[in-house]
mmCIF file of C-alpha atoms in Angstrom:
data_model
loop_
_atom_site.group_PDB
_atom_site.id
_atom_site.type_symbol
_atom_site.label_atom_id
_atom_site.label_comp_id
_atom_site.label_asym_id
_atom_site.label_seq_id
_atom_site.Cartn_x
_atom_site.Cartn_y
_atom_site.Cartn_z
ATOM 1 C CA MET A 1 133.093 117.057 143.802
ATOM 2 C CA PHE A 2 134.359 115.757 140.373
ATOM 3 C CA ASP A 3 135.759 112.634 142.121
ATOM 4 C CA ALA A 4 132.545 111.984 143.531
ATOM 5 C CA MET A 5 130.829 112.496 140.038
ATOM 6 C CA ASN A 6 133.331 110.306 138.293
ATOM 7 C CA GLN A 7 132.766 107.423 140.793
ATOM 8 C CA SER A 8 129.105 107.563 139.771
ATOM 9 C CA ASP A 9 129.532 107.574 136.030
ATOM 10 C CA TYR A 10 128.573 103.840 136.061
ATOM 11 C CA LEU A 11 124.894 104.961 136.899
ATOM 12 C CA ALA A 12 124.542 106.756 133.742
ATOM 13 C CA ALA A 13 121.234 105.743 131.795
ATOM 14 C CA PHE A 14 122.932 103.912 129.095
ATOM 15 C CA ASN A 15 123.836 101.033 131.842
ATOM 16 C CA SER A 16 120.141 100.960 133.077
ATOM 17 C CA VAL A 17 119.639 97.374 131.631
ATOM 18 C CA TYR A 18 122.933 96.061 132.859
ATOM 19 C CA ILE A 19 121.962 97.807 136.394
ATOM 20 C CA GLU A 20 118.300 96.183 136.391
ATOM 21 C CA GLU A 21 119.783 92.597 135.707
ATOM 22 C CA ILE A 22 121.870 93.017 138.485
ATOM 23 C CA TYR A 23 119.503 94.412 140.856
ATOM 24 C CA ALA A 24 116.932 91.552 140.146
ATOM 25 C CA ARG A 25 119.891 88.977 140.852
ATOM 26 C CA TYR A 26 120.488 90.931 144.196
ATOM 27 C CA LEU A 27 116.905 90.742 145.043
ATOM 28 C CA ALA A 28 117.022 86.714 144.283
ATOM 29 C CA ASN A 29 120.054 86.370 146.176
ATOM 30 C CA PRO A 30 122.197 89.111 147.546
ATOM 31 C CA ALA A 31 125.438 86.748 147.818
ATOM 32 C CA SER A 32 125.070 86.258 143.962
ATOM 33 C CA VAL A 33 126.533 89.629 143.260
ATOM 34 C CA ASP A 34 129.797 91.394 143.619
ATOM 35 C CA PRO A 35 130.208 93.079 147.284
ATOM 36 C CA SER A 36 130.392 96.359 145.810
ATOM 37 C CA TRP A 37 126.995 96.213 144.214
ATOM 38 C CA GLN A 38 125.750 94.485 147.571
ATOM 39 C CA ALA A 39 126.978 97.539 149.266
ATOM 40 C CA TYR A 40 125.275 100.016 146.680
ATOM 41 C CA PHE A 41 121.908 98.487 146.649
ATOM 42 C CA ALA A 42 121.599 97.994 150.594
ATOM 43 C CA ASN A 43 122.248 101.905 150.716
ATOM 44 C CA LEU A 44 119.516 102.869 148.201
ATOM 45 C CA GLY A 45 116.822 103.476 150.772
ATOM 46 C CA ASP A 46 113.394 104.173 149.567
ATOM 47 C CA VAL A 47 114.579 103.590 146.150
ATOM 48 C CA ALA A 48 115.143 99.785 146.701
ATOM 49 C CA VAL A 49 112.147 99.402 148.628
ATOM 50 C CA ALA A 50 109.885 100.830 145.582
ATOM 51 C CA ALA A 51 112.031 98.792 142.910
ATOM 52 C CA GLU A 52 111.422 95.708 144.903
ATOM 53 C CA LYS A 53 107.617 96.485 145.008
ATOM 54 C CA MET A 54 107.807 97.243 141.417
ATOM 55 C CA VAL A 55 109.201 93.687 140.768
ATOM 56 C CA GLN A 56 106.683 91.860 142.754
ATOM 57 C CA GLY A 57 103.895 94.134 141.137
ATOM 58 C CA ALA A 58 101.021 96.293 142.500
ATOM 59 C CA SER A 59 98.608 93.752 144.688
ATOM 60 C CA TRP A 60 96.116 96.629 144.703
ATOM 61 C CA LYS A 61 95.622 96.467 141.084
ATOM 62 C CA PRO A 62 96.132 93.535 138.404
ATOM 63 C CA ARG A 63 97.733 95.026 135.353
ATOM 64 C CA ASP A 64 95.828 94.832 131.946
ATOM 65 C CA SER A 65 98.428 96.267 129.989
ATOM 66 C CA LYS A 66 98.996 94.870 126.390
ATOM 67 C CA VAL A 67 102.579 94.322 125.682
ATOM 68 C CA VAL A 68 104.670 91.792 123.480
ATOM 69 C CA GLY A 69 104.378 88.378 125.387
ATOM 70 C CA ALA A 70 101.308 89.277 127.741
ATOM 71 C CA ALA A 71 99.428 86.134 128.848
ATOM 72 C CA GLU A 72 96.364 85.280 126.681
ATOM 73 C CA PRO A 73 93.064 85.739 128.435
ATOM 74 C CA VAL A 74 91.975 82.738 130.529
ATOM 75 C CA GLU A 75 88.563 81.300 129.483
ATOM 76 C CA PRO A 76 85.796 81.561 132.147
ATOM 77 C CA ALA A 77 85.910 78.311 134.478
ATOM 78 C CA LYS A 78 82.942 76.055 134.156
ATOM 79 C CA ALA A 79 80.743 75.496 137.293
ATOM 80 C CA GLY A 80 81.551 72.304 139.056
ATOM 81 C CA LYS A 81 79.749 70.328 141.558
ATOM 82 C CA GLY A 82 77.138 72.314 143.652
ATOM 83 C CA GLY A 83 76.710 74.918 141.059
ATOM 84 C CA LYS A 84 79.984 76.687 142.417
ATOM 85 C CA ALA A 85 82.605 77.686 140.207
ATOM 86 C CA PRO A 86 85.904 76.979 141.016
ATOM 87 C CA ALA A 87 88.478 79.618 142.514
ATOM 88 C CA ALA A 88 90.039 81.350 139.726
ATOM 89 C CA ALA A 89 93.769 80.517 138.920
ATOM 90 C CA PRO A 90 96.076 83.042 139.844
ATOM 91 C CA VAL A 91 97.170 85.066 136.743
ATOM 92 C CA VAL A 92 100.764 84.502 136.024
ATOM 93 C CA LEU A 93 102.704 87.220 134.375
ATOM 94 C CA GLY A 94 104.950 86.325 131.556
ATOM 95 C CA LYS A 95 108.688 87.049 131.765
ATOM 96 C CA GLU A 96 108.327 89.967 129.309
ATOM 97 C CA VAL A 97 105.651 91.886 131.033
ATOM 98 C CA VAL A 98 107.469 91.745 134.404
ATOM 99 C CA GLN A 99 110.781 92.922 132.371
ATOM 100 C CA ALA A 100 108.831 95.525 130.690
ATOM 101 C CA THR A 101 107.057 96.891 133.913
ATOM 102 C CA SER A 102 110.063 96.694 136.198
ATOM 103 C CA GLN A 103 112.485 98.359 133.352
ATOM 104 C CA ASP A 104 110.123 101.319 133.435
ATOM 105 C CA SER A 105 109.928 101.712 137.080
ATOM 106 C CA VAL A 106 113.651 101.140 137.639
ATOM 107 C CA ARG A 107 114.539 103.818 134.900
ATOM 108 C CA ALA A 108 112.127 106.153 136.491
ATOM 109 C CA MET A 109 113.818 105.623 139.949
ATOM 110 C CA MET A 110 117.084 106.418 138.343
ATOM 111 C CA LEU A 111 115.836 109.661 136.929
ATOM 112 C CA ILE A 112 114.205 110.595 140.227
ATOM 113 C CA HIS A 113 117.462 109.607 141.751
ATOM 114 C CA ALA A 114 119.423 112.151 139.400
ATOM 115 C CA TYR A 115 117.128 114.982 139.911
ATOM 116 C CA ARG A 116 117.971 114.362 143.633
ATOM 117 C CA TYR A 117 121.732 114.689 142.953
ATOM 118 C CA ARG A 118 121.927 117.295 140.199
ATOM 119 C CA GLY A 119 118.494 119.157 139.675
ATOM 120 C CA HIS A 120 119.988 122.217 141.230
ATOM 121 C CA LEU A 121 122.073 122.483 138.021
ATOM 122 C CA LEU A 122 118.802 123.520 136.190
ATOM 123 C CA ALA A 123 117.504 125.693 139.119
ATOM 124 C CA ASN A 124 116.263 129.170 138.304
ATOM 125 C CA LEU A 125 119.060 131.202 140.014
ATOM 126 C CA ASP A 126 120.123 133.642 137.430
ATOM 127 C CA PRO A 127 117.088 136.227 137.359
ATOM 128 C CA LEU A 128 119.040 138.321 134.853
ATOM 129 C CA ASN A 129 119.695 135.261 132.544
ATOM 130 C CA LEU A 130 123.174 136.313 132.131
ATOM 131 C CA GLU A 131 124.228 132.967 131.652
ATOM 132 C CA PRO A 132 122.293 130.244 129.666
ATOM 133 C CA LYS A 133 121.195 127.189 131.093
ATOM 134 C CA VAL A 134 123.012 124.086 129.734
ATOM 135 C CA PRO A 135 120.742 120.986 129.452
ATOM 136 C CA HIS A 136 122.259 117.998 131.412
ATOM 137 C CA PRO A 137 121.939 114.553 130.009
ATOM 138 C CA GLU A 138 121.116 112.792 133.027
ATOM 139 C CA LEU A 139 118.054 115.136 133.761
ATOM 140 C CA ASP A 140 116.556 114.177 130.486
ATOM 141 C CA ALA A 141 114.055 111.595 130.549
ATOM 142 C CA GLU A 142 115.065 110.567 126.837
ATOM 143 C CA SER A 143 118.544 109.528 128.617
ATOM 144 C CA TYR A 144 116.457 106.883 130.313
ATOM 145 C CA GLY A 145 114.845 105.492 127.258
ATOM 146 C CA PHE A 146 111.520 107.426 127.468
ATOM 147 C CA THR A 147 110.195 108.695 124.174
ATOM 148 C CA ALA A 148 107.392 111.205 123.719
ATOM 149 C CA LYS A 149 104.987 108.370 123.296
ATOM 150 C CA ASP A 150 105.875 106.913 126.590
ATOM 151 C CA MET A 151 105.298 110.280 128.565
ATOM 152 C CA ASP A 152 101.583 109.234 129.430
ATOM 153 C CA ARG A 153 102.144 105.669 130.388
ATOM 154 C CA GLU A 154 101.444 104.899 133.774
ATOM 155 C CA ILE A 155 104.702 103.762 135.879
ATOM 156 C CA PHE A 156 104.779 102.220 139.399
ATOM 157 C CA ILE A 157 106.914 104.081 141.652
ATOM 158 C CA GLY A 158 105.898 102.571 145.011
ATOM 159 C CA GLY A 159 105.339 105.865 146.895
ATOM 160 C CA VAL A 160 108.267 107.821 145.961
ATOM 161 C CA LEU A 161 107.322 111.586 145.500
ATOM 162 C CA GLY A 162 104.241 110.584 147.360
ATOM 163 C CA LEU A 163 102.583 108.641 144.662
ATOM 164 C CA GLN A 164 102.156 105.130 144.053
ATOM 165 C CA THR A 165 101.963 105.381 140.355
ATOM 166 C CA ALA A 166 102.365 108.220 137.674
ATOM 167 C CA THR A 167 102.933 108.949 134.094
ATOM 168 C CA MET A 168 106.648 110.176 133.100
ATOM 169 C CA ARG A 169 105.001 113.544 132.232
ATOM 170 C CA GLN A 170 103.756 114.014 135.999
ATOM 171 C CA ILE A 171 107.230 112.714 137.495
ATOM 172 C CA MET A 172 109.008 115.367 135.344
ATOM 173 C CA ASP A 173 106.418 118.173 136.236
ATOM 174 C CA ILE A 174 106.975 117.132 140.000
ATOM 175 C CA LEU A 175 110.883 116.761 139.796
ATOM 176 C CA ARG A 176 111.320 120.374 137.761
ATOM 177 C CA ALA A 177 109.074 122.180 140.054
ATOM 178 C CA THR A 178 110.898 120.778 143.284
ATOM 179 C CA TYR A 179 114.270 120.824 142.091
ATOM 180 C CA CYS A 180 114.680 123.171 139.129
ATOM 181 C CA GLY A 181 112.407 126.123 140.372
ATOM 182 C CA ASN A 182 113.593 129.486 142.125
ATOM 183 C CA MET A 183 115.060 127.540 144.971
ATOM 184 C CA ALA A 184 117.780 124.710 145.090
ATOM 185 C CA VAL A 185 119.166 122.054 147.339
ATOM 186 C CA GLU A 186 122.164 119.736 147.745
ATOM 187 C CA TYR A 187 121.975 117.310 150.197
ATOM 188 C CA MET A 188 122.496 114.000 148.640
ATOM 189 C CA HIS A 189 126.487 113.991 149.915
ATOM 190 C CA ILE A 190 125.260 113.808 153.286
ATOM 191 C CA GLN A 191 126.513 110.736 155.166
ATOM 192 C CA PHE A 192 123.945 110.301 157.732
ATOM 193 C CA PRO A 193 120.730 108.654 156.124
ATOM 194 C CA ASP A 194 118.246 110.246 158.722
ATOM 195 C CA GLN A 195 119.599 113.655 158.276
ATOM 196 C CA LYS A 196 119.407 113.254 154.408
ATOM 197 C CA SER A 197 115.879 111.739 154.594
ATOM 198 C CA TRP A 198 114.912 114.697 156.764
ATOM 199 C CA ILE A 199 115.681 117.258 154.101
ATOM 200 C CA GLN A 200 114.390 115.007 151.328
ATOM 201 C CA LYS A 201 110.883 114.638 152.941
ATOM 202 C CA ARG A 202 110.281 118.127 153.345
ATOM 203 C CA PHE A 203 111.757 119.506 150.219
ATOM 204 C CA GLU A 204 109.643 117.031 148.152
ATOM 205 C CA GLY A 205 106.753 117.270 150.143
ATOM 206 C CA ALA A 206 106.582 121.184 149.855
ATOM 207 C CA ARG A 207 107.392 120.569 145.914
ATOM 208 C CA GLY A 208 110.456 123.011 146.671
ATOM 209 C CA LEU A 209 108.121 125.827 147.697
ATOM 210 C CA PRO A 210 108.085 127.273 151.070
ATOM 211 C CA GLN A 211 104.264 127.287 152.650
ATOM 212 C CA LEU A 212 103.772 130.709 153.988
ATOM 213 C CA ASP A 213 100.982 132.394 154.967
ATOM 214 C CA ALA A 214 100.223 135.996 154.243
ATOM 215 C CA GLU A 215 101.470 137.216 157.953
ATOM 216 C CA GLU A 216 104.591 135.367 157.486
ATOM 217 C CA LYS A 217 105.275 136.745 153.794
ATOM 218 C CA LYS A 218 104.900 140.390 155.323
ATOM 219 C CA ALA A 219 107.294 139.707 158.109
ATOM 220 C CA THR A 220 109.867 138.339 155.675
ATOM 221 C CA LEU A 221 109.488 141.231 153.388
ATOM 222 C CA GLY A 222 109.904 143.747 156.187
ATOM 223 C CA THR A 223 113.346 142.160 157.192
ATOM 224 C CA LEU A 224 114.361 142.236 153.669
ATOM 225 C CA LEU A 225 113.470 146.083 153.449
ATOM 226 C CA GLU A 226 115.036 146.687 156.634
ATOM 227 C CA VAL A 227 118.333 145.114 155.385
ATOM 228 C CA GLU A 228 118.215 146.828 152.104
ATOM 229 C CA VAL A 229 117.485 150.318 153.454
ATOM 230 C CA PHE A 230 120.215 150.087 156.122
ATOM 231 C CA GLU A 231 122.702 149.061 153.280
ATOM 232 C CA GLN A 232 121.679 151.889 151.221
ATOM 233 C CA PHE A 233 122.283 154.539 154.024
ATOM 234 C CA LEU A 234 125.660 152.934 154.687
ATOM 235 C CA GLN A 235 126.531 153.293 151.173
ATOM 236 C CA THR A 236 125.462 156.939 150.984
ATOM 237 C CA ARG A 237 126.731 157.925 154.496
ATOM 238 C CA TYR A 238 129.964 155.655 154.695
ATOM 239 C CA ALA A 239 130.945 155.021 151.247
ATOM 240 C CA SER A 240 134.533 155.067 151.875
ATOM 241 C CA THR A 241 134.562 153.193 155.370
ATOM 242 C CA LYS A 242 135.828 149.611 155.355
ATOM 243 C CA ARG A 243 132.761 147.550 155.696
ATOM 244 C CA PHE A 244 131.394 144.239 154.871
ATOM 245 C CA SER A 245 128.272 144.482 152.641
ATOM 246 C CA VAL A 246 125.441 141.610 152.662
ATOM 247 C CA GLN A 247 124.412 142.857 149.442
ATOM 248 C CA GLY A 248 123.686 139.468 147.200
ATOM 249 C CA GLY A 249 123.108 137.726 150.415
ATOM 250 C CA ASP A 250 120.169 139.582 151.656
ATOM 251 C CA THR A 251 117.689 136.597 151.884
ATOM 252 C CA ALA A 252 120.126 134.761 154.200
ATOM 253 C CA ILE A 253 119.112 137.213 157.170
ATOM 254 C CA ALA A 254 115.798 136.596 156.564
ATOM 255 C CA GLY A 255 116.656 132.611 156.704
ATOM 256 C CA VAL A 256 118.669 132.777 159.747
ATOM 257 C CA GLU A 257 116.092 134.683 161.658
ATOM 258 C CA THR A 258 113.392 132.118 160.650
ATOM 259 C CA ILE A 259 115.950 129.080 161.701
ATOM 260 C CA ILE A 260 116.138 130.949 165.106
ATOM 261 C CA GLN A 261 112.456 131.319 165.491
ATOM 262 C CA THR A 262 111.857 127.758 164.568
ATOM 263 C CA ALA A 263 114.335 126.464 166.765
ATOM 264 C CA ALA A 264 112.921 128.535 169.980
ATOM 265 C CA THR A 265 109.576 127.024 169.212
ATOM 266 C CA VAL A 266 110.806 123.513 169.594
ATOM 267 C CA GLY A 267 112.774 124.245 172.653
ATOM 268 C CA VAL A 268 116.126 125.415 171.631
ATOM 269 C CA GLU A 269 117.629 127.808 174.493
ATOM 270 C CA GLU A 270 121.111 128.578 173.227
ATOM 271 C CA ILE A 271 122.117 129.412 169.741
ATOM 272 C CA ILE A 272 125.996 130.290 168.682
ATOM 273 C CA ILE A 273 126.349 131.924 165.680
ATOM 274 C CA GLY A 274 129.871 131.455 163.882
ATOM 275 C CA MET A 275 129.491 134.829 161.951
ATOM 276 C CA PRO A 276 131.824 135.709 158.850
ATOM 277 C CA HIS A 277 132.594 139.304 158.340
ATOM 278 C CA ARG A 278 130.364 139.519 155.280
ATOM 279 C CA GLY A 279 126.566 140.719 156.478
ATOM 280 C CA ARG A 280 127.805 140.818 160.134
ATOM 281 C CA MET A 281 126.129 144.327 160.747
ATOM 282 C CA ASN A 282 122.762 143.406 159.461
ATOM 283 C CA VAL A 283 123.116 140.122 161.693
ATOM 284 C CA LEU A 284 123.773 142.352 164.429
ATOM 285 C CA THR A 285 121.041 145.030 163.942
ATOM 286 C CA THR A 286 118.416 143.067 162.296
ATOM 287 C CA ILE A 287 118.452 139.839 164.142
ATOM 288 C CA MET A 288 120.374 140.559 167.475
ATOM 289 C CA GLY A 289 118.611 143.722 167.708
ATOM 290 C CA LYS A 290 121.764 145.691 168.490
ATOM 291 C CA PRO A 291 120.801 149.405 168.365
ATOM 292 C CA TYR A 292 121.796 151.335 165.299
ATOM 293 C CA THR A 293 123.217 153.948 167.443
ATOM 294 C CA GLU A 294 125.851 151.785 168.774
ATOM 295 C CA LEU A 295 126.957 150.346 165.725
ATOM 296 C CA LEU A 296 127.205 153.791 164.198
ATOM 297 C CA SER A 297 128.827 155.211 166.796
ATOM 298 C CA ILE A 298 131.738 152.654 165.956
ATOM 299 C CA PHE A 299 132.163 154.058 162.601
ATOM 300 C CA HIS A 300 132.833 157.262 164.189
ATOM 301 C CA GLY A 301 135.993 155.643 166.154
ATOM 302 C CA ASN A 302 134.110 155.318 169.399
ATOM 303 C CA LEU A 303 134.223 152.397 171.669
ATOM 304 C CA ASP A 304 131.676 149.718 171.570
ATOM 305 C CA PHE A 305 128.674 149.847 174.084
ATOM 306 C CA PRO A 306 128.506 154.175 174.459
ATOM 307 C CA GLU A 307 126.631 155.889 176.681
#
C-alpha cells in the first residue's frame, strides 16, 4: 500500500499547475507528452472527459465571470442592408479566462480523485472516539489552492458527482457525506475499470447512505438482535468452551444475508461461502438456517446431525 502511495506523490496539490499544463498539451497532441503521462491521462476515465469539457467550456451557458484578462464587451452591431443585424460574432475568451476556469476545474477534479482514494481515512468508524482523527492534507481544499473566498464560486465539473457545476462548498459537502460518514469504501485499487465504475456510481449515487425502507430496516435490526442474543447466550452458558465469536463483526452477518438475497433476485442459483472461523456459528444459524439444537449438541461432544 505504501509503495502505491509513494508512486502517486507527484499528484499532490502543489504540482497541480504543472499537471494542468501537461494535460493541456496532451489534449492538443497526446504524442507531445512523455509516454508515462499518456498512460496516466488515458486511464483517468470520467475525470478526463470532464476535464476536456471544462477546457472547451460549457456550451449551454456562456461565461460572464469578470476576471483578469476578460474580453471587453462587444458593442451592439449596427443593422446592415435590409434592416437585419449581422450575425453576432462569436465570443472569444482570453487565454487568462480559459486558464482560470480550467485551473478551478482541474483542481476540483484532483480533490474529488483524492477523496475517492483516501476519504476513508476521515470516515466516522470510531464511535467511542478512542483515537482522534488526523486531518489529511490531500483532503483539504486549501491544499488545491481554494481559499475561504473561493468556496461559493461556481466550478464546472462536467457531470462528476452527478452535477454539471457546483461550488467548492457543495463539492466538499458531497464528498464528506459520501466518503467520510459512518460507512467507508476502498475501491480505487481495483484493476478492472468496469468493476471500479460499478462501485463508484452506486456509492456516490447514494451519497454513501444505503436506501432502505422501513421493512428492510426492521429486518436488519432483527438479524442483528438474533446475532447479539445468541452471542450473549454462548458467553454465559459456554464461557470456557473454545469458540470464535462474531462480536465486533456483527454487521457482517446482515451484510452477507443481504448479498445472498440480492444475488437470488438476479438469478444466482449457487453460492459458495469460504467461511473463516470467526463468526461461523452465526453464519450457520442465522443465514444458513442450521437448527440451534444441532449446533449446541456439538458443544456437548456429540456428533453433528443428531437425531
